[in-house]
Coordinates of C-alpha atoms in Angstrom, one line a residue:
Q1 CA -44.8 7.0 37.9
L2 CA -43.9 3.3 38.1
Q3 CA -46.2 1.2 36.0
L4 CA -46.4 -2.5 35.0
V5 CA -48.7 -3.7 32.3
E6 CA -49.2 -7.3 31.5
S7 CA -50.4 -8.8 28.2
G8 CA -50.5 -12.1 26.4
G9 CA -53.0 -14.0 28.4
G10 CA -55.8 -16.0 26.8
L11 CA -57.5 -19.3 26.4
V12 CA -55.3 -22.3 25.4
Q13 CA -55.7 -26.0 25.3
P14 CA -53.8 -28.3 27.6
G15 CA -50.3 -28.9 26.3
G16 CA -50.3 -25.5 24.6
S17 CA -48.1 -22.5 25.0
L18 CA -48.4 -18.8 25.8
R19 CA -46.0 -16.0 26.3
L20 CA -46.8 -13.3 28.8
S21 CA -45.2 -9.9 28.6
C22 CA -44.8 -7.3 31.3
A23 CA -44.0 -3.8 30.1
A24 CA -42.4 -1.6 32.7
S25 CA -42.3 2.2 32.7
G26 CA -41.2 4.9 35.1
F27 CA -38.2 2.9 36.4
T28 CA -35.1 1.0 35.4
L29 CA -35.4 -2.8 35.5
D30 CA -31.7 -3.1 36.6
Y31 CA -32.5 -1.7 40.1
Y32 CA -35.6 -3.8 40.9
A33 CA -36.3 -7.4 41.6
I34 CA -39.1 -8.4 39.3
G35 CA -41.2 -11.5 38.9
W36 CA -44.4 -13.2 37.9
F37 CA -47.1 -14.3 40.3
R38 CA -50.5 -15.9 39.8
Q39 CA -53.8 -16.3 41.7
A40 CA -56.3 -19.0 40.9
P41 CA -59.9 -18.7 41.9
G42 CA -60.3 -19.5 45.6
K43 CA -56.6 -19.7 46.2
E44 CA -53.9 -17.4 47.5
R45 CA -51.5 -15.6 45.2
E46 CA -48.3 -17.5 44.7
G47 CA -44.9 -16.8 43.1
V48 CA -44.3 -18.4 39.8
S49 CA -40.9 -17.1 38.7
C50 CA -38.7 -14.2 39.8
F51 CA -35.4 -12.5 38.9
S52 CA -32.8 -11.2 41.3
T53 CA -32.2 -7.4 41.2
S54 CA -29.4 -7.7 38.6
G55 CA -31.3 -10.3 36.6
S56 CA -28.5 -12.8 37.0
R57 CA -30.4 -15.3 39.0
T58 CA -33.9 -16.8 38.6
T59 CA -36.2 -19.0 40.7
Y60 CA -39.2 -21.0 39.8
A61 CA -42.0 -22.6 41.6
D62 CA -41.7 -26.4 41.7
S63 CA -45.0 -26.7 39.8
V64 CA -43.7 -24.9 36.8
K65 CA -40.0 -25.9 36.6
G66 CA -39.1 -27.3 33.2
R67 CA -42.2 -25.8 31.6
F68 CA -42.0 -22.0 32.2
T69 CA -39.1 -19.7 31.4
I70 CA -38.7 -16.1 32.6
S71 CA -36.6 -13.7 30.5
R72 CA -36.1 -10.0 30.2
D73 CA -35.2 -7.4 27.6
N74 CA -33.7 -4.4 29.5
A75 CA -33.6 -2.3 26.4
K76 CA -37.4 -2.7 26.0
S77 CA -38.0 -2.6 29.8
T78 CA -40.0 -5.8 29.3
V79 CA -40.1 -9.1 31.2
Y80 CA -41.5 -12.2 29.7
L81 CA -42.9 -15.5 30.9
Q82 CA -42.8 -18.3 28.3
M83 CA -45.3 -21.0 29.4
N84 CA -45.1 -24.4 27.7
S85 CA -46.9 -27.7 28.3
L86 CA -49.7 -25.8 30.0
K87 CA -52.0 -27.7 32.3
P88 CA -55.5 -26.9 33.6
E89 CA -54.1 -26.2 37.0
D90 CA -52.1 -23.3 35.5
T91 CA -55.4 -21.4 35.0
A92 CA -55.1 -18.2 37.0
V93 CA -54.7 -14.4 36.8
Y94 CA -51.0 -13.8 36.2
Y95 CA -49.4 -10.7 37.7
C96 CA -46.1 -9.0 37.1
A97 CA -44.6 -7.3 40.2
A98 CA -41.5 -5.3 41.1
A99 CA -39.6 -4.8 44.3
A100 CA -37.4 -1.8 45.1
V101 CA -34.7 -4.0 46.8
R102 CA -31.2 -4.9 46.1
T103 CA -30.9 -8.6 46.3
S104 CA -28.4 -11.1 44.8
Q105 CA -30.9 -13.8 45.3
A106 CA -34.0 -14.4 43.2
I107 CA -36.9 -14.2 45.7
C108 CA -40.6 -14.7 45.0
A109 CA -41.8 -13.6 48.5
I110 CA -45.0 -11.7 47.8
S111 CA -44.5 -9.4 50.8
L112 CA -41.3 -8.1 49.2
Y113 CA -43.0 -6.7 46.1
D114 CA -44.3 -3.1 46.1
Y115 CA -45.6 -2.6 42.6
W116 CA -48.1 -4.7 40.8
G117 CA -49.7 -4.8 37.4
Q118 CA -53.3 -5.3 36.8
G119 CA -53.0 -8.9 35.8
T120 CA -53.8 -11.0 32.7
Q121 CA -56.1 -14.0 32.6
V122 CA -54.7 -17.4 31.5
T123 CA -57.2 -20.2 31.1
V124 CA -56.1 -23.7 30.2
S125 CA -59.1 -25.8 29.0
S126 CA -60.2 -28.1 26.3

């Protein structure tokens, strides 16, 4: 059974950092596109950062470029999102998701993703 479990969220002051983790089980990361998404209160879910199926390519939302970094450890079946220079507008529930597609491009289209974790809350506030 494919499962994604996020962790690492919490309360942080503006300018601070957090690292989110997404532990995958029941499937091999190499064969899935995987990414991070977020949903703020009253807003639609949006893509934050995603890997291509092979993990060779990444993409980032403009709002997080230069501040967030996606990475993965295939041996641990874990994907990470390092978030630096956090802003209050980064406050959201962050989700990890996987898509059973073969794509050479990194795509953060929500409709592409079949499997979702339960989410982890990130709150940026002083």
